[in-house]
Short mmCIF file of C-alpha atoms in Angstrom, two decimals:
data_model
loop_
_atom_site.label_atom_id
_atom_site.label_comp_id
_atom_site.label_asym_id
_atom_site.label_seq_id
_atom_site.Cartn_x
_atom_site.Cartn_y
_atom_site.Cartn_z
CA UNK A 299 -48.17 -34.17 20.83
CA UNK A 300 -47.65 -30.65 21.22
CA UNK A 301 -44.75 -28.23 19.97
CA UNK A 302 -44.39 -24.65 20.16
CA UNK A 303 -43.75 -22.74 16.82
CA UNK A 304 -43.80 -19.22 16.57
CA UNK A 305 -45.15 -19.19 19.99
CA UNK A 306 -48.42 -21.01 18.71
CA UNK A 307 -49.06 -24.52 19.99
CA UNK A 308 -49.89 -26.91 17.22
CA UNK A 309 -51.26 -30.46 18.16
CA UNK A 310 -51.89 -32.12 14.96
CA UNK A 311 -48.73 -33.91 13.33
CA UNK A 312 -49.95 -33.22 9.90
CA UNK A 313 -50.08 -29.26 10.61
CA UNK A 314 -46.43 -29.36 11.91
CA UNK A 315 -45.18 -31.13 8.67
CA UNK A 316 -47.25 -28.43 6.86
CA UNK A 317 -45.95 -25.58 9.05
CA UNK A 318 -42.29 -27.16 8.95
CA UNK A 319 -42.09 -27.55 4.91
CA UNK A 320 -43.48 -23.77 4.62
CA UNK A 321 -40.82 -22.42 6.95
CA UNK A 322 -37.97 -24.36 4.99
CA UNK A 323 -39.29 -23.31 1.62
CA UNK A 324 -39.50 -19.55 3.13
CA UNK A 325 -35.84 -20.00 4.02
CA UNK A 326 -34.84 -21.44 0.41
CA UNK A 327 -36.37 -18.43 -1.18
CA UNK A 328 -34.25 -15.78 1.32
CA UNK A 329 -31.18 -17.64 0.59
CA UNK A 330 -31.97 -17.60 -3.16
CA UNK A 331 -32.73 -13.63 -2.88
CA UNK A 332 -29.04 -13.44 -0.85
CA UNK A 333 -27.01 -15.45 -3.49
CA UNK A 334 -28.68 -13.52 -6.27
CA UNK A 335 -27.99 -10.14 -4.44
CA UNK A 336 -24.27 -11.34 -4.08
CA UNK A 337 -24.01 -12.21 -7.46
CA UNK A 338 -25.24 -8.82 -8.84
CA UNK A 339 -22.68 -7.13 -6.16
CA UNK A 340 -19.87 -9.18 -8.01
CA UNK A 341 -20.85 -8.00 -11.41
CA UNK A 342 -20.98 -4.31 -10.03
CA UNK A 343 -17.42 -4.66 -8.68
CA UNK A 344 -16.06 -6.35 -12.09
CA UNK A 345 -17.74 -3.61 -14.25
CA UNK A 346 -16.37 -0.98 -11.89
CA UNK A 347 -13.17 -2.38 -12.04
CA UNK A 348 -12.92 -2.56 -15.63
CA UNK A 349 -13.98 1.10 -15.93
CA UNK A 350 -10.64 2.12 -13.93
CA UNK A 351 -8.32 3.87 -16.71
CA UNK A 352 -5.27 2.42 -17.82
CA UNK A 353 -2.93 4.86 -16.77
CA UNK A 354 -3.76 4.31 -12.91
CA UNK A 355 -3.70 0.59 -13.20
CA UNK A 356 0.11 -0.15 -12.28
CA UNK A 357 1.79 -3.31 -13.54
CA UNK A 358 5.01 -3.67 -11.60
CA UNK A 359 8.17 -4.19 -13.40
CA UNK A 360 11.60 -5.65 -12.03
CA UNK A 361 14.63 -3.69 -12.55
CA UNK A 362 18.44 -4.89 -11.83
CA UNK A 363 20.60 -2.29 -10.45
CA UNK A 364 23.65 -1.68 -7.85
CA UNK A 365 23.72 -0.33 -4.77
CA UNK A 366 26.11 2.91 -5.03
CA UNK A 367 25.48 4.92 -1.71
CA UNK A 368 23.91 3.71 1.60
CA UNK A 369 23.86 5.97 4.79
CA UNK A 370 23.64 3.61 7.71
CA UNK A 371 22.34 6.29 10.18
CA UNK A 372 19.64 6.95 8.21
CA UNK A 373 18.68 3.66 6.60
CA UNK A 374 18.29 5.16 3.04
CA UNK A 375 20.73 4.88 -0.12
CA UNK A 376 20.69 5.13 -3.75
CA UNK A 377 20.80 2.20 -6.31
CA UNK A 378 22.24 3.00 -10.03
CA UNK A 379 19.92 1.11 -12.90
CA UNK A 380 19.65 1.61 -16.30
CA UNK A 381 16.24 1.02 -18.50
CA UNK A 382 16.02 -0.80 -21.48
CA UNK A 383 14.58 2.15 -23.24
CA UNK A 384 17.22 4.48 -22.27
CA UNK A 385 21.19 3.44 -22.12
CA UNK A 386 21.54 6.30 -19.22
CA UNK A 387 21.92 4.85 -16.04
CA UNK A 388 19.79 6.64 -13.23
CA UNK A 389 19.97 6.65 -9.44
CA UNK A 390 16.79 5.88 -7.34
CA UNK A 391 16.38 6.14 -3.70
CA UNK A 392 15.58 3.43 -1.21
CA UNK A 393 14.90 2.82 2.28
CA UNK A 394 16.02 -0.02 4.20
CA UNK A 395 12.61 -1.31 5.24
CA UNK A 396 11.56 -1.77 1.27
CA UNK A 397 13.79 -4.42 1.46
CA UNK A 398 12.54 -7.95 1.66
CA UNK A 399 15.42 -10.25 1.40
CA UNK A 400 18.94 -9.85 2.22
CA UNK A 401 21.13 -12.77 2.00
CA UNK A 402 23.94 -10.98 2.96
CA UNK A 403 22.14 -9.40 6.69
CA UNK A 404 22.63 -7.51 8.71
CA UNK A 405 24.74 -4.86 6.52
CA UNK A 406 23.86 -3.01 3.15
CA UNK A 407 27.08 -2.21 1.40
CA UNK A 408 27.85 -0.43 -1.74
CA UNK A 409 28.32 -2.46 -4.50
CA UNK A 410 25.68 -5.08 -4.06
CA UNK A 411 23.51 -6.14 -6.68
CA UNK A 412 19.62 -6.36 -6.40
CA UNK A 413 16.47 -6.41 -7.91
CA UNK A 414 13.76 -3.93 -7.19
CA UNK A 415 10.42 -2.27 -8.32
CA UNK A 416 9.66 1.14 -8.71
CA UNK A 417 6.87 2.86 -7.16
CA UNK A 418 6.02 6.39 -6.85
CA UNK A 419 6.61 8.29 -3.86
CA UNK A 420 6.31 12.02 -1.99
CA UNK A 421 9.44 13.36 -3.31
CA UNK A 422 9.44 11.01 -6.11
CA UNK A 423 10.23 7.86 -7.21
CA UNK A 424 11.46 4.97 -4.76
CA UNK A 425 12.82 1.35 -5.19
CA UNK A 426 10.63 -1.00 -3.72
CA UNK A 427 10.66 -5.14 -3.25
CA UNK A 428 14.21 -4.61 -3.24
CA UNK A 429 16.03 -8.29 -3.35
CA UNK A 430 19.79 -8.45 -2.92
CA UNK A 431 20.94 -11.22 -4.57
CA UNK A 432 24.74 -10.52 -5.07
CA UNK A 433 27.49 -9.19 -3.44
CA UNK A 434 31.21 -8.95 -5.24
CA UNK A 435 34.26 -10.57 -3.38
CA UNK A 436 36.58 -7.66 -2.96
CA UNK A 437 39.92 -8.57 -4.43
CA UNK A 438 43.13 -9.21 -2.23
CA UNK A 439 45.41 -6.73 -3.08
CA UNK A 440 48.99 -8.36 -4.07
CA UNK A 441 52.11 -7.23 -2.42
CA UNK A 442 54.91 -6.41 -4.56
CA UNK A 443 57.64 -7.92 -3.26
CA UNK A 444 60.54 -5.25 -3.29
CA UNK A 445 63.91 -6.10 -3.89
CA UNK A 446 65.06 -5.82 0.02
CA UNK A 447 62.73 -8.83 0.56
CA UNK A 448 63.89 -10.92 -2.66
CA UNK A 449 67.37 -10.31 -1.68
CA UNK A 450 66.70 -11.65 1.70
CA UNK A 451 64.63 -14.55 0.54
CA UNK A 452 67.65 -15.68 -1.81
CA UNK A 453 69.94 -15.25 1.05
CA UNK A 454 67.97 -17.47 3.69
CA UNK A 455 67.67 -20.04 0.75
CA UNK A 456 71.17 -19.94 0.16
CA UNK A 457 72.44 -20.54 3.40
CA UNK A 458 69.98 -23.50 4.18
CA UNK A 459 71.16 -24.95 1.10
CA UNK A 460 74.89 -24.74 2.15
CA UNK A 461 73.94 -26.20 5.32
CA UNK A 462 72.50 -29.12 3.69
CA UNK A 463 75.32 -29.85 1.36
CA UNK A 464 77.92 -29.45 4.51
CA UNK A 465 75.65 -31.85 6.46
CA UNK A 466 75.43 -34.55 3.50
CA UNK A 467 79.20 -34.27 2.89
CA UNK A 468 80.14 -34.87 6.58
CA UNK A 469 77.62 -37.95 6.95
CA UNK A 470 79.34 -39.55 3.43
CA UNK A 471 82.64 -39.27 5.24
#
């Protein structure tokens, strides 16, 4: 029986087993070395992440606000919100592309309530990850009945009732 291994012909079966075992052992050693290198790289990455100053790591905080102005042609607007630290209300700009969920598609209206996060931008802070979750329903205006309308309704009622009484009186005779 002959077999080719590493461009050599070997005819003995015991030699084949010994060479195959040696190849498996050397491949196992290579895999172990690669695993050690990956573990070392992971440790280096974790150490590098731990060395980042705290002020550069961004922890996102969700704010509540109301859309106070939206310019549809430019696809941007402003959200008014207040922080817990200060009771003053601030306005922050946003772009339509930063809205991740809008239950009232396709339009955005002034007065919509939303949740958002703040991220730094080129021209200052911007609202990102905006979720519009409430739209107030506009109230129906009550019409004040004028005296002319009231008089017309009263006259119609009186006329109708008179006709019913006349019809009832003639039916009983």
